[in-house]
PDB file of C-alpha atoms in Angstrom:
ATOM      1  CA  UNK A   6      13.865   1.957  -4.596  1.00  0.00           C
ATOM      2  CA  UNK A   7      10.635   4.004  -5.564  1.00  0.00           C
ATOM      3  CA  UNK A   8      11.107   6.129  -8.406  1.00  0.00           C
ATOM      4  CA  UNK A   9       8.849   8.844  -8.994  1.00  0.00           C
ATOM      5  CA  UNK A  10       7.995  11.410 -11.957  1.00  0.00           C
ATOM      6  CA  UNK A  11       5.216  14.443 -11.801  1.00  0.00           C
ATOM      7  CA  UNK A  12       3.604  14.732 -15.313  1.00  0.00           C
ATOM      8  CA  UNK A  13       1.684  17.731 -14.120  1.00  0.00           C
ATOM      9  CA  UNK A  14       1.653  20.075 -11.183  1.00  0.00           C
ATOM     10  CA  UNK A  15      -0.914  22.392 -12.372  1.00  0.00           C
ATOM     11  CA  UNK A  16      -3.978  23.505 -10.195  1.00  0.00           C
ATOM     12  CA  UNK A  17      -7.684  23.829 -11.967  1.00  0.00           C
ATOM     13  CA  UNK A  18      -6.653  24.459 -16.090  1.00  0.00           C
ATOM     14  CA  UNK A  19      -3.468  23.555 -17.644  1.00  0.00           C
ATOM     15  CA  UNK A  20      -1.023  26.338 -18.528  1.00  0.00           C
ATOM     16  CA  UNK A  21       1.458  25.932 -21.623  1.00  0.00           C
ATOM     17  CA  UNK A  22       4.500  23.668 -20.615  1.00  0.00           C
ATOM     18  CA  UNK A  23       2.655  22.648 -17.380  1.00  0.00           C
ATOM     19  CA  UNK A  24       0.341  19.835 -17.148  1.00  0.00           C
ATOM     20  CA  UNK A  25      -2.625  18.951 -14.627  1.00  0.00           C
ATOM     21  CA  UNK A  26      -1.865  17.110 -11.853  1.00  0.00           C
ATOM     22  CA  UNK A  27      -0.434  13.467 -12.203  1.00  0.00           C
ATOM     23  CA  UNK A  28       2.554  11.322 -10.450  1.00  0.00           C
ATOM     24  CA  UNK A  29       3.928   8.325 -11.554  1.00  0.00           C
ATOM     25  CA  UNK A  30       5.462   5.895  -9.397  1.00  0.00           C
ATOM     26  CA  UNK A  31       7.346   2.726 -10.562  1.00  0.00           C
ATOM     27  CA  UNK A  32       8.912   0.121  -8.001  1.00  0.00           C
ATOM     28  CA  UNK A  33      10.104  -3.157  -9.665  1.00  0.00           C
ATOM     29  CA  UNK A  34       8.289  -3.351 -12.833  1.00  0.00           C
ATOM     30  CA  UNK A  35       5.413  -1.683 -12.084  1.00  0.00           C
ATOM     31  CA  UNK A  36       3.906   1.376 -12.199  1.00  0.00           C
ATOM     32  CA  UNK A  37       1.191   3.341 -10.269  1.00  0.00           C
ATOM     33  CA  UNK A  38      -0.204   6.685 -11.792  1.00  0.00           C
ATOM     34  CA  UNK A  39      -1.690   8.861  -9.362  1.00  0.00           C
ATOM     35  CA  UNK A  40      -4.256  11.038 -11.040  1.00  0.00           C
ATOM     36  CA  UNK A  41      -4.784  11.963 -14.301  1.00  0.00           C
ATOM     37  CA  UNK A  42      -5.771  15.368 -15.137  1.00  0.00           C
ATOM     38  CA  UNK A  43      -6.659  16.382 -18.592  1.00  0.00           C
ATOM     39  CA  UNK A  44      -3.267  15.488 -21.280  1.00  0.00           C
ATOM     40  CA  UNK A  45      -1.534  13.059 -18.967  1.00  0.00           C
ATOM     41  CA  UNK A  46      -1.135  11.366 -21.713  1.00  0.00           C
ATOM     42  CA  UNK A  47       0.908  13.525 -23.314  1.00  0.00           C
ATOM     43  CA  UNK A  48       3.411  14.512 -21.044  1.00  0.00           C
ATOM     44  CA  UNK A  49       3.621  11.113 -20.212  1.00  0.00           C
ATOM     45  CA  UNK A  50       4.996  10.696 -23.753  1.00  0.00           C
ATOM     46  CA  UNK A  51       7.469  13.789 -23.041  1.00  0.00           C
ATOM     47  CA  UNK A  52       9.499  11.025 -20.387  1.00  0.00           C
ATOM     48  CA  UNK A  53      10.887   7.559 -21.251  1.00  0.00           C
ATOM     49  CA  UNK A  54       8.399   5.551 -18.813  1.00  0.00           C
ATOM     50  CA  UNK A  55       6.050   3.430 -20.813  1.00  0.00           C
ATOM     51  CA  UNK A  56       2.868   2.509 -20.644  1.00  0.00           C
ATOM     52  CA  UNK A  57       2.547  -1.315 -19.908  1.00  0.00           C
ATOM     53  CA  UNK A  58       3.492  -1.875 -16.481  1.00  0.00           C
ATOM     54  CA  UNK A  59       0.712   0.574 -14.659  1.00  0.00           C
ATOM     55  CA  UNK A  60      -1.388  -1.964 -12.941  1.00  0.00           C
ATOM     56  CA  UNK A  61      -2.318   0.559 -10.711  1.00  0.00           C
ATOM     57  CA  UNK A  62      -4.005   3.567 -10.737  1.00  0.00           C
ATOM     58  CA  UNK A  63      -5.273   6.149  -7.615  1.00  0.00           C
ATOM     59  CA  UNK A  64      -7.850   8.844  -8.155  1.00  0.00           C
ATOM     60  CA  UNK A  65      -6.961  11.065  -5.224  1.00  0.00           C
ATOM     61  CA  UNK A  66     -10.778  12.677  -6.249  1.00  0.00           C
ATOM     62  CA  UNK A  67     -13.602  13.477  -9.262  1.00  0.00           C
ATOM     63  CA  UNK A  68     -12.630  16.971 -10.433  1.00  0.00           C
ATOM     64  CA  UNK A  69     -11.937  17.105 -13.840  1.00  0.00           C
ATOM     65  CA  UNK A  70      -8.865  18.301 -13.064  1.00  0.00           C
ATOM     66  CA  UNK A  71      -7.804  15.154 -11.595  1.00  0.00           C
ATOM     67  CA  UNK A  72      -9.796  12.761 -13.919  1.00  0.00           C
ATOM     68  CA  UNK A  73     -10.227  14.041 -17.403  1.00  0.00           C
ATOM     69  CA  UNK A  74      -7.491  12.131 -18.782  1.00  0.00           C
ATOM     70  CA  UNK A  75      -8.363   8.972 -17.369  1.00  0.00           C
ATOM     71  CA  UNK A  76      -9.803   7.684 -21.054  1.00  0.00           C
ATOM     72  CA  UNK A  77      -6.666   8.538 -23.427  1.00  0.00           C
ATOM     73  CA  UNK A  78      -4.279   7.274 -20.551  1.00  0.00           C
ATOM     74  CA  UNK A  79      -6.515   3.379 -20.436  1.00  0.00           C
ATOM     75  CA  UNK A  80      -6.409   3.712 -23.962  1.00  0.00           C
ATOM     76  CA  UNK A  81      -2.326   3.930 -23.855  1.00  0.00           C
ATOM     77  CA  UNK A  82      -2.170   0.991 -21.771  1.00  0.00           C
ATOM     78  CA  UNK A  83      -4.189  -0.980 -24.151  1.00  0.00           C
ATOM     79  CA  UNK A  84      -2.334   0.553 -27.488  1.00  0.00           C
ATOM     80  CA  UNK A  85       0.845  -1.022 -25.204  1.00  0.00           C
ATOM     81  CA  UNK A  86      -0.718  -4.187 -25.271  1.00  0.00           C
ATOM     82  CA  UNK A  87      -1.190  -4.487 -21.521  1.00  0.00           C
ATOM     83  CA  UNK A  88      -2.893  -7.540 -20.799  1.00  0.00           C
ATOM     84  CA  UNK A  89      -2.546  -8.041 -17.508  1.00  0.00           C
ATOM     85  CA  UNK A  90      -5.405  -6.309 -14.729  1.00  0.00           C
ATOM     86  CA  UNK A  91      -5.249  -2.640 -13.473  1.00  0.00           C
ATOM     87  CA  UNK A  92      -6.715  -1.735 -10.623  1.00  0.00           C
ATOM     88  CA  UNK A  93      -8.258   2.036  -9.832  1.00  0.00           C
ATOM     89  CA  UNK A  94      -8.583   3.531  -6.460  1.00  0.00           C
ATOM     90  CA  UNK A  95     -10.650   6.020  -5.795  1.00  0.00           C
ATOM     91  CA  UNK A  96     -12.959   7.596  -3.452  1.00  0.00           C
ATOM     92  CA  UNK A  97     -16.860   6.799  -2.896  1.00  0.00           C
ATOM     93  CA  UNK A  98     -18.546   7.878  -6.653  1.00  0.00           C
ATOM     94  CA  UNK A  99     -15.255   6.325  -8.534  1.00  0.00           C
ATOM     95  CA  UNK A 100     -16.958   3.700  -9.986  1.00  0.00           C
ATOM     96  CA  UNK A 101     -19.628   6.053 -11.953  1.00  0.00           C
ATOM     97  CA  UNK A 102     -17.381   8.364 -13.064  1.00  0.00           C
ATOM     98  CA  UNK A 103     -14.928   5.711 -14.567  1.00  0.00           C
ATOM     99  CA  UNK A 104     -18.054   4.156 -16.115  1.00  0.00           C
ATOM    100  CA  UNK A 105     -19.047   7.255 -17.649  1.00  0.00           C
ATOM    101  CA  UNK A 106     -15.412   8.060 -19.103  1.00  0.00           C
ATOM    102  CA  UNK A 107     -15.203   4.713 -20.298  1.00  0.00           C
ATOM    103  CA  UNK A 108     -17.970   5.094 -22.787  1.00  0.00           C
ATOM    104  CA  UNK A 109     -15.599   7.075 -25.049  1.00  0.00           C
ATOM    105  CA  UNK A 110     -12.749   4.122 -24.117  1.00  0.00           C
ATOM    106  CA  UNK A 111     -15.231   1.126 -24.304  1.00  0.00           C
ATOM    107  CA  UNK A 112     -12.744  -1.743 -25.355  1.00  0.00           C
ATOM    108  CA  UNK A 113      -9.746  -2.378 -23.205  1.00  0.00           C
ATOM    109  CA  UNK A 114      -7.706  -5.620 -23.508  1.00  0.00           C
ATOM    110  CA  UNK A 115      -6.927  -5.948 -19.885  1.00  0.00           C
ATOM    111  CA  UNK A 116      -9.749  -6.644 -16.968  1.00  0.00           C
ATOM    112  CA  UNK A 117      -9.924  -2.858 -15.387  1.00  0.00           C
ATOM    113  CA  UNK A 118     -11.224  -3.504 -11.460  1.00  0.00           C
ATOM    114  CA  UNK A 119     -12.593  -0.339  -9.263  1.00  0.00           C
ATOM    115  CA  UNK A 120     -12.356  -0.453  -5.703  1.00  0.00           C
ATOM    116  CA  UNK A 121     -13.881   2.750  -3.942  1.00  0.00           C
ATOM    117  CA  UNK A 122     -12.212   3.790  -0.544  1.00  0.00           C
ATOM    118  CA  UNK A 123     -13.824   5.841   2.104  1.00  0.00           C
ATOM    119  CA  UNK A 124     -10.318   6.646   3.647  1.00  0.00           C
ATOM    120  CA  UNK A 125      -8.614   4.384   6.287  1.00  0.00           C
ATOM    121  CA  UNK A 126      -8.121   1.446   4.303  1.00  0.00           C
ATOM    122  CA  UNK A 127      -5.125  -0.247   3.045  1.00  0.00           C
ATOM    123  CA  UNK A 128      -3.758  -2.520  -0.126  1.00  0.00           C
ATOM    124  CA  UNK A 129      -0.803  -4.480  -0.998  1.00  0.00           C
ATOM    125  CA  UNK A 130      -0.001  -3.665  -4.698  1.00  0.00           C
ATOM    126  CA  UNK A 131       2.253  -5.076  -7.510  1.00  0.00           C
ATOM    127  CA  UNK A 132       5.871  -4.250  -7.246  1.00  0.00           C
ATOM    128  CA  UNK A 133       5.575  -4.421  -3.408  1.00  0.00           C
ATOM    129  CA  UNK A 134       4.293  -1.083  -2.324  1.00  0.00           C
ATOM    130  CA  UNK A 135       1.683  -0.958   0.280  1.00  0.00           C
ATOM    131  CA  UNK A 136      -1.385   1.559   0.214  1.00  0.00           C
ATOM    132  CA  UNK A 137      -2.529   2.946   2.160  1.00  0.00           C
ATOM    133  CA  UNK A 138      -5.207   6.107   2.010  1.00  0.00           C
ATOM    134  CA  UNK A 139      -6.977   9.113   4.722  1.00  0.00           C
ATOM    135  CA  UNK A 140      -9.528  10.850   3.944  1.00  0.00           C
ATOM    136  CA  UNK A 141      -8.519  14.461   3.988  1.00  0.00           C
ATOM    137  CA  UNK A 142     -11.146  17.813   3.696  1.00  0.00           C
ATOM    138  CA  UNK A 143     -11.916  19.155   0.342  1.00  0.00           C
ATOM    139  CA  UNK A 144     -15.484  20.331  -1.384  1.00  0.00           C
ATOM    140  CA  UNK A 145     -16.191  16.419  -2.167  1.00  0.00           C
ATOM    141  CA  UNK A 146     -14.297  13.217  -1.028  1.00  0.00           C
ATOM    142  CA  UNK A 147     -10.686  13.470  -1.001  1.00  0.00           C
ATOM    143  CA  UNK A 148      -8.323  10.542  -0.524  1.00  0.00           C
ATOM    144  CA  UNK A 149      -4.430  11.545   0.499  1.00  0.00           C
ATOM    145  CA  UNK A 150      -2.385   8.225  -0.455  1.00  0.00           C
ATOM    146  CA  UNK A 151       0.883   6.927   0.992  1.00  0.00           C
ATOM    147  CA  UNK A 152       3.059   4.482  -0.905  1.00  0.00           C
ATOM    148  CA  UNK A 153       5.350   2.206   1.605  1.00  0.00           C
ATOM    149  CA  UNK A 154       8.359  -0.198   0.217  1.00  0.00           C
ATOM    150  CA  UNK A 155       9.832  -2.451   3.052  1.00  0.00           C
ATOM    151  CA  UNK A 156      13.536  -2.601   3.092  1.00  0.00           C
ATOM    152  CA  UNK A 157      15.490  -5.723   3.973  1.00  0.00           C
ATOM    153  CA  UNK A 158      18.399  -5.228   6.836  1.00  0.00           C
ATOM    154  CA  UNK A 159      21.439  -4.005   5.160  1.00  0.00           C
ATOM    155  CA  UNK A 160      23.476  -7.265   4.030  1.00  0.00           C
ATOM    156  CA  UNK A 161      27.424  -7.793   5.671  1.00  0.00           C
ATOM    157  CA  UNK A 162      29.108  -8.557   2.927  1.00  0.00           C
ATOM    158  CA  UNK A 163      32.128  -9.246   4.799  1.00  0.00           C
ATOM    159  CA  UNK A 164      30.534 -11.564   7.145  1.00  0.00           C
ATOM    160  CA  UNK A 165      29.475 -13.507   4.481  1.00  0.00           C
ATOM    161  CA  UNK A 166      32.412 -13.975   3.040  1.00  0.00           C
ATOM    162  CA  UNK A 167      34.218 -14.739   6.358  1.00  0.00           C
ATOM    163  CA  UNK A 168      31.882 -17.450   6.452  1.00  0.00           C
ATOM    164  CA  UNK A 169      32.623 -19.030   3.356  1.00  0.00           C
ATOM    165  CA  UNK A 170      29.202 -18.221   1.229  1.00  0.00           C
ATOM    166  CA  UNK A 171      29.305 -17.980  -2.129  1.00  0.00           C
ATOM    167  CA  UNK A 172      28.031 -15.089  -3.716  1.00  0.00           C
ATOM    168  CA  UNK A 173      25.175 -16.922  -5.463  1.00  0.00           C
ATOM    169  CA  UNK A 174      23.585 -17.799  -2.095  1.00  0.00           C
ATOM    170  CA  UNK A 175      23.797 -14.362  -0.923  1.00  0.00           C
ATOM    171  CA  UNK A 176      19.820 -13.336  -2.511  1.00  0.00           C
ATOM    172  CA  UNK A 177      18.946 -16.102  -0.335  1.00  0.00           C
ATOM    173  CA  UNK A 178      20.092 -15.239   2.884  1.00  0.00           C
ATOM    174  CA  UNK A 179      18.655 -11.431   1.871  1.00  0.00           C
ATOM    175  CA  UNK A 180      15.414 -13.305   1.644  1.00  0.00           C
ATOM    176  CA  UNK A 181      15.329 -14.755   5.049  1.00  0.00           C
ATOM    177  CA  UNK A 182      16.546 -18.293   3.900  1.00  0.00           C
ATOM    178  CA  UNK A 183      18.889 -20.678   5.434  1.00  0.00           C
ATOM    179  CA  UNK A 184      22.023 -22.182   3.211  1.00  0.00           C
ATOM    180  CA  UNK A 185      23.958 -24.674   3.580  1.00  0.00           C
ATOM    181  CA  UNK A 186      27.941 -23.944   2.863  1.00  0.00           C
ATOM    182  CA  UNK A 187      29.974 -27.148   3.296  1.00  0.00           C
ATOM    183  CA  UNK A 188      27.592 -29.250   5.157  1.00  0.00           C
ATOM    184  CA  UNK A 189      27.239 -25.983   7.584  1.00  0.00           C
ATOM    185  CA  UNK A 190      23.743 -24.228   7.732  1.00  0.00           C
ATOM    186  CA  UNK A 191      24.142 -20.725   7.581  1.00  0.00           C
ATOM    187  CA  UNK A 192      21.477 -18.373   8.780  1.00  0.00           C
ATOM    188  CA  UNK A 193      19.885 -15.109   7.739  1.00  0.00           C
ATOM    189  CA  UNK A 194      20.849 -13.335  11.198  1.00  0.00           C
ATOM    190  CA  UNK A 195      24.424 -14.289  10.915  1.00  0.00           C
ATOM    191  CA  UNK A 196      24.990 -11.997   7.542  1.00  0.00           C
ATOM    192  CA  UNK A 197      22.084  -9.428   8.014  1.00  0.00           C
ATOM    193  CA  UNK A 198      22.172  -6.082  10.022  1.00  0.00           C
ATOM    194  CA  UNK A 199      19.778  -4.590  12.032  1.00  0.00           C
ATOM    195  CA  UNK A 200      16.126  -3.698  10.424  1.00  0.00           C
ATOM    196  CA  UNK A 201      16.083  -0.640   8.147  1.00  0.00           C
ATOM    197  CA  UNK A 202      12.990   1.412   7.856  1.00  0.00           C
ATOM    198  CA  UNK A 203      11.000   1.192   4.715  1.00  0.00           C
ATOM    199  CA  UNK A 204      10.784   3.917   1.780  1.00  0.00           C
ATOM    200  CA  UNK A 205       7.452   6.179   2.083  1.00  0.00           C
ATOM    201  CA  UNK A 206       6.228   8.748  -0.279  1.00  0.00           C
ATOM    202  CA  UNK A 207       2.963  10.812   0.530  1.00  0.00           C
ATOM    203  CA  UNK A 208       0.621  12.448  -2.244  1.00  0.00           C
ATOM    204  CA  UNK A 209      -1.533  14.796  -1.169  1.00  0.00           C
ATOM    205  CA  UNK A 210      -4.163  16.848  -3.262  1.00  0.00           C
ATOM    206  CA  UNK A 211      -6.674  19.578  -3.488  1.00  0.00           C
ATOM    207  CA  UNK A 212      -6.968  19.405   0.504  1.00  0.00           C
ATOM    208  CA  UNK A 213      -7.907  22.085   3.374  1.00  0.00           C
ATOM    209  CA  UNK A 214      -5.477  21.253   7.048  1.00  0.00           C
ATOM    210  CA  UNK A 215      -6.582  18.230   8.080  1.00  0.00           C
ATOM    211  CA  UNK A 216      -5.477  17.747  11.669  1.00  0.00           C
ATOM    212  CA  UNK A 217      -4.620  13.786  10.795  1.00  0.00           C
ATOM    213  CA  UNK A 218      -2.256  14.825   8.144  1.00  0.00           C
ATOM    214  CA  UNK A 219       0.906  15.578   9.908  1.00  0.00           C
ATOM    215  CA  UNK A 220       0.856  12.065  10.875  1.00  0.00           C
ATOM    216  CA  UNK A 221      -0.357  10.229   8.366  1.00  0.00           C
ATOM    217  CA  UNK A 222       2.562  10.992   6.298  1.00  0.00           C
ATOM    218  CA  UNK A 223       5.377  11.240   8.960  1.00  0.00           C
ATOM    219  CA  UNK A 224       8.909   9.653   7.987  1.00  0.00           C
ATOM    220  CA  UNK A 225       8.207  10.395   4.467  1.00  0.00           C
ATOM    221  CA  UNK A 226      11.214  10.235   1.820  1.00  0.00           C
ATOM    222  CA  UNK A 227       9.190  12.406  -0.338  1.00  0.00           C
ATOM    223  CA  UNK A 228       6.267  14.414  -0.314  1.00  0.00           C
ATOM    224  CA  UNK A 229       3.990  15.696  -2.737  1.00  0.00           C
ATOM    225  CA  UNK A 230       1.593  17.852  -1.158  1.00  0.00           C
ATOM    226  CA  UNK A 231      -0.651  20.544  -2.852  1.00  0.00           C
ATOM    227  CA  UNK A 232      -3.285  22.581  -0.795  1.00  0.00           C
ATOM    228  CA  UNK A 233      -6.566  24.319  -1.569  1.00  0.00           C
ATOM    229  CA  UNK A 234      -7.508  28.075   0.250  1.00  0.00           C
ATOM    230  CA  UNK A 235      -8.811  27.556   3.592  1.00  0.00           C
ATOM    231  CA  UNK A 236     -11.160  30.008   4.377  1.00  0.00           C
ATOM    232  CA  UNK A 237     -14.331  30.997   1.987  1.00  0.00           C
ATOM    233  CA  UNK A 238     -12.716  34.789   1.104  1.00  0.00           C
ATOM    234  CA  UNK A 239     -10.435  33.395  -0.817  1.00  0.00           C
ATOM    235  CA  UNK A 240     -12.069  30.674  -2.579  1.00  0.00           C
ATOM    236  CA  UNK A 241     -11.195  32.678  -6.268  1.00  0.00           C
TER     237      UNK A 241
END
């Protein structure tokens, strides 16, 4: 399961009761925060998600609006006592801007890595989500992310027990391992189904059509998408 939770859906200032943009994510433990506008922080507080397990964090791009609360939010995971690394995403220019918010946030207790994207690219991240990112048209680099959770094949329960397996063995055979039952070897394909499609969510931010969009987030269980004006009339 991916669970997911919008802090802020706001476009350029914030507006009372609604927050800049920002998305949490959590699979397993962890947690990925995508942007972090101005007061993430704080409406982050308003939910009952902690702090500690973001080791991940995407900058979909530099506006303010996206970025501003980049320093109180590291300084959140720190006041949680996070330890472990967090990683930040971003597009080309990520790694000045963090350095420049950091100098109000100069002491974390965790190691805080920045890798800068051009678009195309993909990660494996904690809590087994894959990344993966496009580079989509806005007045400076944009990323759009999508956030992929393989599924094992659905587990026959009644199979299983029809063949005698104990119910501690059955994480094992979900894993892809063979048990032994009696002296007989059970294998994964005798209890599991067919293979399921994985879980996908899609953010996308701040961005003009982009004619590889439609596919990039195909067979999405969820999308967040938020779009800018297309033509120069109505820029205001």
């Amino acid at each position: 399961m991916i669970d997911a939770c919008l802090l802020g859906v706001s476009g350029f200032m914030p507006l009372p009761g609604r927050w800049l943009s920002a998305l949490l994510l959590r699979s397993g433990r962890d947690v990925v925060l995508c942007d972090c506008g101005e007061g993430t922080q704080i409406s982050w507080k308003e939910t009952n998600w902690g702090f500690r397990g973001v080791a991940t964090i995407v900058l979909s791009h530099l506006h303010a609006d996206h970025v501003a609360g980049l320093p109180g939010v590291l300084f959140m995971l720190s006041h949680a006592e996070r330890t472990e690394p967090v990683t930040i995403y971003g597009p080309p220019g990520t790694e000045n801007v963090v350095r420049g918010l950091r100098t109000i946030a100069p002491r974390l207790r965790y190691p805080l890595e920045i890798v800068e994207w051009q678009g195309g690219e993909s990660a494996e991240l904690p809590g087994g989500l894959e990344l993966r990112a496009l580079a989509v048209e806005h007045a400076i680099p944009c990323l759009a992310y999508s956030f992929t959770r393989p599924r094992a094949p659905r587990f026959a329960v009644e199979r299983a027990r029809a063949l005698g397996v104990p119910v501690t063995l059955w994480s094992h055979l979900q894993r892809g391992e063979t048990v032994e039952v009696e002296g007989k070897l059970i294998r994964p394909e005798e209890v599991l189904g067919a293979p399921r499609r994985g879980l996908k969510l899609t953010y996308v931010t701040d961005t003009q059509p982009t004619p590889e969009l439609p596919g990039f987030a195909a067979e999405s269980d969820l999308l967040v998408c938020e779009g800018m004006y297309g033509s120069p009339e109505h820029e205001e």
